[in-house]
Short mmCIF file of C-alpha atoms in Angstrom, two decimals:
data_model
loop_
_atom_site.label_atom_id
_atom_site.label_comp_id
_atom_site.label_asym_id
_atom_site.label_seq_id
_atom_site.Cartn_x
_atom_site.Cartn_y
_atom_site.Cartn_z
CA MET A 197 67.49 124.34 190.55
CA LYS A 198 67.04 127.43 188.44
CA ALA A 199 68.35 127.62 184.81
CA ILE A 200 69.37 130.94 183.48
CA ILE A 201 69.11 132.55 180.29
CA PRO A 202 71.54 135.54 179.22
CA ALA A 203 69.39 137.71 176.76
CA ALA A 204 70.62 141.08 177.10
CA GLY A 205 72.67 141.69 173.96
CA LEU A 206 71.89 144.31 171.42
CA GLY A 207 71.36 141.95 168.41
CA THR A 208 73.45 144.40 166.61
CA ARG A 209 73.95 141.79 163.54
CA PHE A 210 70.62 141.81 163.04
CA LEU A 211 69.78 145.66 162.78
CA PRO A 212 67.81 147.19 161.32
CA ALA A 213 65.21 144.30 162.46
CA THR A 214 66.70 144.78 166.05
CA LYS A 215 66.30 148.43 166.47
CA CYS A 216 62.17 147.70 167.95
CA THR A 217 62.29 143.92 168.12
CA PRO A 218 64.86 141.81 170.63
CA LYS A 219 66.75 139.22 168.56
CA GLU A 220 65.23 136.54 171.18
CA MET A 221 61.82 137.27 169.86
CA LEU A 222 62.41 136.74 166.24
CA PRO A 223 60.52 133.95 165.26
CA VAL A 224 60.86 130.46 164.13
CA LEU A 225 57.96 129.02 162.97
CA ASP A 226 55.60 129.58 165.27
CA LYS A 227 57.11 130.54 168.41
CA PRO A 228 59.75 132.91 169.90
CA VAL A 229 63.39 132.00 169.67
CA ILE A 230 63.62 132.54 173.42
CA GLN A 231 60.29 130.29 173.88
CA TYR A 232 61.94 127.16 172.75
CA VAL A 233 64.93 127.85 175.05
CA VAL A 234 62.77 128.82 178.30
CA GLU A 235 61.07 124.95 177.39
CA GLU A 236 64.46 123.64 177.11
CA ALA A 237 65.42 124.54 180.38
CA LEU A 238 62.15 123.42 182.11
CA GLU A 239 62.24 120.10 180.71
CA PRO A 240 64.33 118.57 183.28
CA GLU A 241 62.13 117.54 186.65
CA GLU A 242 65.04 119.10 188.47
CA VAL A 243 64.14 122.44 186.83
CA ASP A 244 61.71 124.58 188.59
CA GLY A 245 62.20 127.99 187.04
CA ALA A 246 63.56 130.25 184.14
CA VAL A 247 65.31 133.46 184.59
CA ILE A 248 65.81 135.80 182.30
CA VAL A 249 69.24 138.37 181.89
CA THR A 250 67.26 141.39 180.29
CA SER A 251 68.69 144.79 179.76
CA PRO A 252 65.89 147.82 180.21
CA GLY A 253 65.21 147.91 176.44
CA LYS A 254 63.76 144.78 176.25
CA PRO A 255 60.36 145.48 177.45
CA GLU A 256 58.98 143.16 175.11
CA LEU A 257 60.16 140.11 176.97
CA LEU A 258 58.61 140.53 179.73
CA SER A 259 55.65 141.19 178.37
CA TYR A 260 55.30 137.75 176.20
CA PHE A 261 55.84 135.80 179.44
CA GLN A 262 53.10 137.59 180.66
CA PRO A 263 49.50 136.51 180.92
CA ASP A 264 46.91 137.91 178.26
CA ARG A 265 43.96 136.51 179.59
CA SER A 266 42.05 139.50 177.45
CA LEU A 267 43.38 137.57 174.11
CA GLU A 268 42.67 134.26 175.20
CA ALA A 269 39.17 134.99 175.59
CA LEU A 270 38.93 136.64 172.57
CA LEU A 271 40.46 134.09 171.22
CA ARG A 272 37.83 131.64 172.49
CA GLU A 273 35.19 133.83 171.39
CA ARG A 274 36.26 133.20 167.42
CA GLY A 275 36.63 129.77 168.01
CA LYS A 276 40.55 129.78 167.97
CA ASP A 277 41.35 127.78 170.67
CA GLY A 278 44.31 126.09 169.70
CA TYR A 279 46.16 129.90 169.53
CA ALA A 280 44.47 130.67 172.89
CA ASP A 281 45.39 127.36 174.21
CA ALA A 282 49.71 128.93 173.00
CA VAL A 283 48.69 132.14 174.31
CA ALA A 284 48.18 130.80 177.76
CA GLN A 285 51.10 128.56 177.48
CA ALA A 286 53.66 131.10 177.01
CA GLY A 287 52.35 132.99 179.85
CA ASP A 288 52.14 130.77 182.39
CA MET A 289 55.60 129.68 182.39
CA PRO A 290 57.78 130.12 185.75
CA VAL A 291 60.11 132.70 184.15
CA ASP A 292 61.46 135.36 185.99
CA PHE A 293 63.63 138.22 185.43
CA ARG A 294 66.72 140.44 186.57
CA TYR A 295 68.55 142.83 184.44
CA GLN A 296 72.02 144.03 183.06
CA TYR A 297 72.47 147.40 183.34
CA GLU A 298 75.78 147.79 181.94
CA PRO A 299 77.38 145.50 179.04
CA LYS A 300 80.36 143.67 181.25
CA GLY A 301 79.90 140.14 180.02
CA LEU A 302 78.24 136.66 180.22
CA GLY A 303 79.81 136.16 184.00
CA HIS A 304 78.29 139.72 184.88
CA ALA A 305 74.98 138.47 183.74
CA ILE A 306 74.57 135.56 185.34
CA ARG A 307 76.27 136.44 188.25
CA SER A 308 73.57 139.14 188.61
CA VAL A 309 71.22 136.01 189.41
CA ALA A 310 72.93 135.10 192.31
CA ASP A 311 70.59 135.65 194.68
CA ALA A 312 67.65 133.24 192.72
CA VAL A 313 70.34 130.78 192.82
CA ALA A 314 70.96 130.81 196.52
CA GLY A 315 73.74 128.10 196.75
CA GLU A 316 72.23 125.75 194.22
CA SER A 317 73.70 123.84 190.96
CA PHE A 318 72.12 125.68 188.15
CA LEU A 319 71.90 125.80 184.32
CA VAL A 320 73.04 128.03 181.34
CA LEU A 321 71.51 128.02 178.36
CA LEU A 322 72.70 130.68 175.89
CA GLY A 323 69.46 132.11 174.20
CA ASP A 324 70.58 131.97 170.80
CA TYR A 325 70.71 127.88 170.32
CA VAL A 326 67.62 126.29 169.82
CA VAL A 327 67.61 121.96 170.79
CA PRO A 328 64.41 120.88 169.39
CA SER A 329 64.88 117.48 171.36
CA ARG A 330 65.19 118.99 174.65
CA ASP A 331 67.69 116.86 175.67
CA ILE A 332 70.70 117.85 176.11
CA CYS A 333 70.34 119.35 179.97
CA THR A 334 69.08 115.88 181.16
CA ARG A 335 72.29 114.42 180.00
CA MET A 336 73.87 116.71 181.85
CA LEU A 337 72.02 116.13 184.83
CA GLU A 338 72.67 112.79 184.23
CA VAL A 339 76.61 112.85 184.32
CA SER A 340 76.75 115.22 186.85
CA ARG A 341 74.87 112.66 189.40
CA ALA A 342 77.24 110.08 188.15
CA HIS A 343 79.21 112.27 189.15
CA ALA A 344 78.86 113.70 193.01
CA GLY A 345 77.59 116.58 191.88
CA ALA A 346 80.03 117.94 189.67
CA SER A 347 79.66 121.49 186.85
CA VAL A 348 78.41 119.74 183.62
CA ILE A 349 79.53 121.23 180.11
CA ALA A 350 78.14 120.13 176.74
CA VAL A 351 80.45 119.93 173.64
CA ALA A 352 80.77 119.09 170.32
CA PRO A 353 83.64 118.08 167.73
CA CYS A 354 84.68 120.42 165.01
CA SER A 355 86.84 120.67 162.42
CA PRO A 356 90.80 121.52 163.83
CA ALA A 357 90.41 124.43 161.32
CA ASP A 358 87.61 126.01 162.92
CA VAL A 359 88.66 125.84 166.73
CA SER A 360 90.00 129.08 166.66
CA ARG A 361 86.58 130.18 166.74
CA TYR A 362 85.86 128.70 170.09
CA GLY A 363 86.45 128.27 173.49
CA VAL A 364 87.79 124.58 173.33
CA ILE A 365 88.14 121.90 177.04
CA ALA A 366 91.25 119.91 177.57
CA GLY A 367 91.28 116.59 179.53
CA GLU A 368 90.21 113.32 179.36
CA ARG A 369 87.61 110.65 178.33
CA VAL A 370 86.43 108.89 181.49
CA ASP A 371 82.90 107.00 180.70
CA THR A 372 79.88 106.90 178.55
CA LEU A 373 76.36 108.11 178.57
CA GLU A 374 74.36 104.95 179.58
CA GLY A 375 72.27 103.41 176.84
CA PHE A 376 75.78 105.18 173.99
CA GLY A 377 77.06 101.35 173.72
CA GLU A 378 80.53 101.98 172.47
CA VAL A 379 80.93 105.52 170.97
CA ALA A 380 84.70 106.95 170.06
CA ASP A 381 85.99 110.16 172.13
CA GLU A 382 84.69 112.48 170.05
CA GLU A 383 81.14 111.12 169.49
CA PRO A 384 77.66 111.58 170.88
CA GLY A 385 78.07 110.17 174.89
CA ALA A 386 81.72 110.37 175.43
CA VAL A 387 82.15 112.00 178.88
CA TRP A 388 85.58 113.54 179.54
CA ARG A 389 86.95 114.82 182.91
CA VAL A 390 88.07 118.59 181.90
CA SER A 391 91.26 119.69 183.27
CA GLY A 392 90.81 122.69 181.39
CA LEU A 393 89.48 125.53 178.94
CA VAL A 394 91.26 127.26 176.43
CA GLU A 395 89.46 130.69 174.88
CA LYS A 396 90.19 130.79 170.58
CA PRO A 397 93.08 128.48 170.64
CA ALA A 398 95.71 128.13 167.42
CA ALA A 399 94.85 125.14 165.32
CA GLU A 400 98.61 123.94 166.48
CA GLU A 401 97.85 124.74 170.28
CA ALA A 402 94.71 123.57 171.07
CA PRO A 403 94.07 120.67 173.19
CA SER A 404 91.60 118.98 172.17
CA ASN A 405 88.71 119.92 169.01
CA LEU A 406 86.06 119.57 171.20
CA TYR A 407 83.77 122.98 171.82
CA ILE A 408 81.41 124.42 174.28
CA VAL A 409 78.54 124.66 172.44
CA GLY A 410 76.38 126.73 175.16
CA ARG A 411 75.02 124.51 177.79
CA TYR A 412 76.26 124.56 181.17
CA LEU A 413 75.41 123.13 184.29
CA LEU A 414 77.21 125.08 186.76
CA SER A 415 78.39 124.18 191.14
CA PRO A 416 77.26 127.13 193.55
CA LEU A 417 81.34 127.28 193.69
CA VAL A 418 81.59 129.08 190.01
CA MET A 419 78.61 131.59 191.19
CA ASP A 420 80.68 132.30 194.13
CA LEU A 421 83.69 132.93 192.26
CA LEU A 422 82.27 135.09 189.58
CA ALA A 423 81.58 137.79 192.53
CA ASP A 424 85.53 138.55 192.44
CA GLN A 425 86.07 137.67 188.88
CA GLU A 426 88.77 140.41 187.52
CA PRO A 427 87.73 140.98 183.61
CA GLY A 428 89.16 139.11 181.15
CA LYS A 429 89.25 138.90 177.20
CA GLY A 430 87.28 141.96 175.76
CA GLY A 431 87.50 144.26 179.37
CA GLU A 432 84.49 142.00 180.30
CA ILE A 433 83.78 139.57 182.80
CA GLN A 434 84.23 136.13 181.70
CA LEU A 435 82.15 133.26 183.09
CA THR A 436 84.79 130.76 181.33
CA ASP A 437 87.62 132.32 183.35
CA ALA A 438 85.51 131.49 186.80
CA MET A 439 84.86 128.14 185.54
CA ALA A 440 88.63 127.51 185.11
CA ARG A 441 89.60 129.10 188.31
CA SER A 442 86.96 126.14 189.70
CA LEU A 443 88.92 123.45 188.31
CA GLU A 444 91.51 124.22 191.09
CA ARG A 445 89.01 123.07 193.64
CA GLU A 446 86.63 120.66 192.27
CA ALA A 447 85.74 118.20 189.31
CA MET A 448 84.39 119.44 186.06
CA TYR A 449 83.07 117.02 182.99
CA ALA A 450 81.83 117.79 179.59
CA VAL A 451 78.89 115.23 177.51
CA VAL A 452 79.94 115.10 173.50
CA ILE A 453 76.69 116.09 172.18
CA ASP A 454 75.84 116.03 168.28
CA PRO A 455 76.84 119.06 166.76
CA LEU A 456 74.17 118.99 164.31
CA SER A 457 71.27 118.08 167.69
CA GLY A 458 70.92 122.00 168.05
CA TYR A 459 70.17 125.17 165.82
CA ASP A 460 72.19 128.26 166.04
CA THR A 461 70.34 131.70 165.64
CA GLY A 462 72.92 133.91 166.76
CA THR A 463 73.29 135.35 162.97
CA PRO A 464 70.84 136.08 159.85
CA SER A 465 72.20 133.19 158.17
CA GLY A 466 71.55 130.88 161.06
CA TRP A 467 68.50 132.16 161.51
CA ILE A 468 66.84 131.50 157.98
CA ALA A 469 68.43 128.30 157.77
CA THR A 470 66.93 127.55 160.90
CA ASN A 471 63.69 128.44 160.15
CA ALA A 472 64.19 126.54 156.68
CA LEU A 473 65.20 123.39 158.30
CA MET A 474 63.24 123.00 160.90
CA ALA A 475 59.68 123.92 158.94
CA ALA A 476 60.89 121.63 156.75
CA SER A 477 60.68 119.28 159.10
CA ASP A 478 57.69 119.51 161.14
CA PRO A 479 54.46 118.26 160.02
CA ARG A 480 52.65 121.21 160.89
CA PHE A 481 54.40 122.93 158.25
CA ALA A 482 56.30 120.99 155.67
CA ASP A 483 53.83 120.08 153.26
CA GLU A 484 52.99 124.40 152.81
CA PHE A 485 56.68 125.19 153.38
CA TRP A 486 57.31 122.62 150.08
CA GLU A 487 54.34 123.94 148.31
CA ALA A 488 55.43 127.59 148.48
CA VAL A 489 59.10 126.90 147.55
CA ASP A 490 58.38 124.72 144.73
CA GLY A 491 55.86 127.66 143.44
CA ARG A 492 58.58 130.09 143.01
CA GLY A 493 61.01 127.37 141.22
CA GLY A 494 62.39 125.46 144.04
CA LEU A 495 65.90 126.03 145.88
CA VAL A 496 69.03 125.95 143.75
CA ARG A 497 72.25 126.79 144.88
CA ARG A 498 73.79 129.58 142.88
#
């Protein structure tokens, strides 16, 4: 199975920082955002490679995932084996690339990887969402196995006032992941059968308050439907539209996750918060992080 990671956007919200550096290469602690996503994608044993969909103006992504034996050797000569190992790990990951030459939407980006998927189910991980526990894809695969290989999406609850910002599912609760015990319909571990997908509904029209969080396990049918998918919202080829069409021919499920299990790095404020929150909880950085904060008088909300 392949995992597809769309990373062709311009990163406009991060300008001017992203004028020369792709937003996917912005660091969270000691690794770029894209490496966290690739590591998560490769976590399930079913996945044997990740395919990053990028644009020709981002050669840094290709360079990062290529071996740099000279740098590794230099670091080892200087006794910095830990850094050398980190460089080697990034360069040895099974990562391939496809180009999206025009910004025609998420569905268009996914379709560019059709040759690598070759009639198999595939994962999609949006590249601005970091999941340190790396467990969402594994849970989706568990649900898919329990339901004859069906497509599965990850969803999380939001307040009714926020549903107009997201893609929201319609459906009914049908199951619970093993090990979660008794959980409510909108609590982590609940499994829904999806009957519809609504993009950014008004609060009074939303069929639920469960929104798609950017992790998908999709059947070959969805990839096939993208081949003739007409442009939708914003004049772009939308993945959600192909997914909605697939419901006419096969089942789709959704597994509820904890909305706090991941970090949104897609905006400057989200990226800053991700660095702070992960630094505060990572034993490699926590002490020095808090010392640096306290040295400036501590954190005070103004």
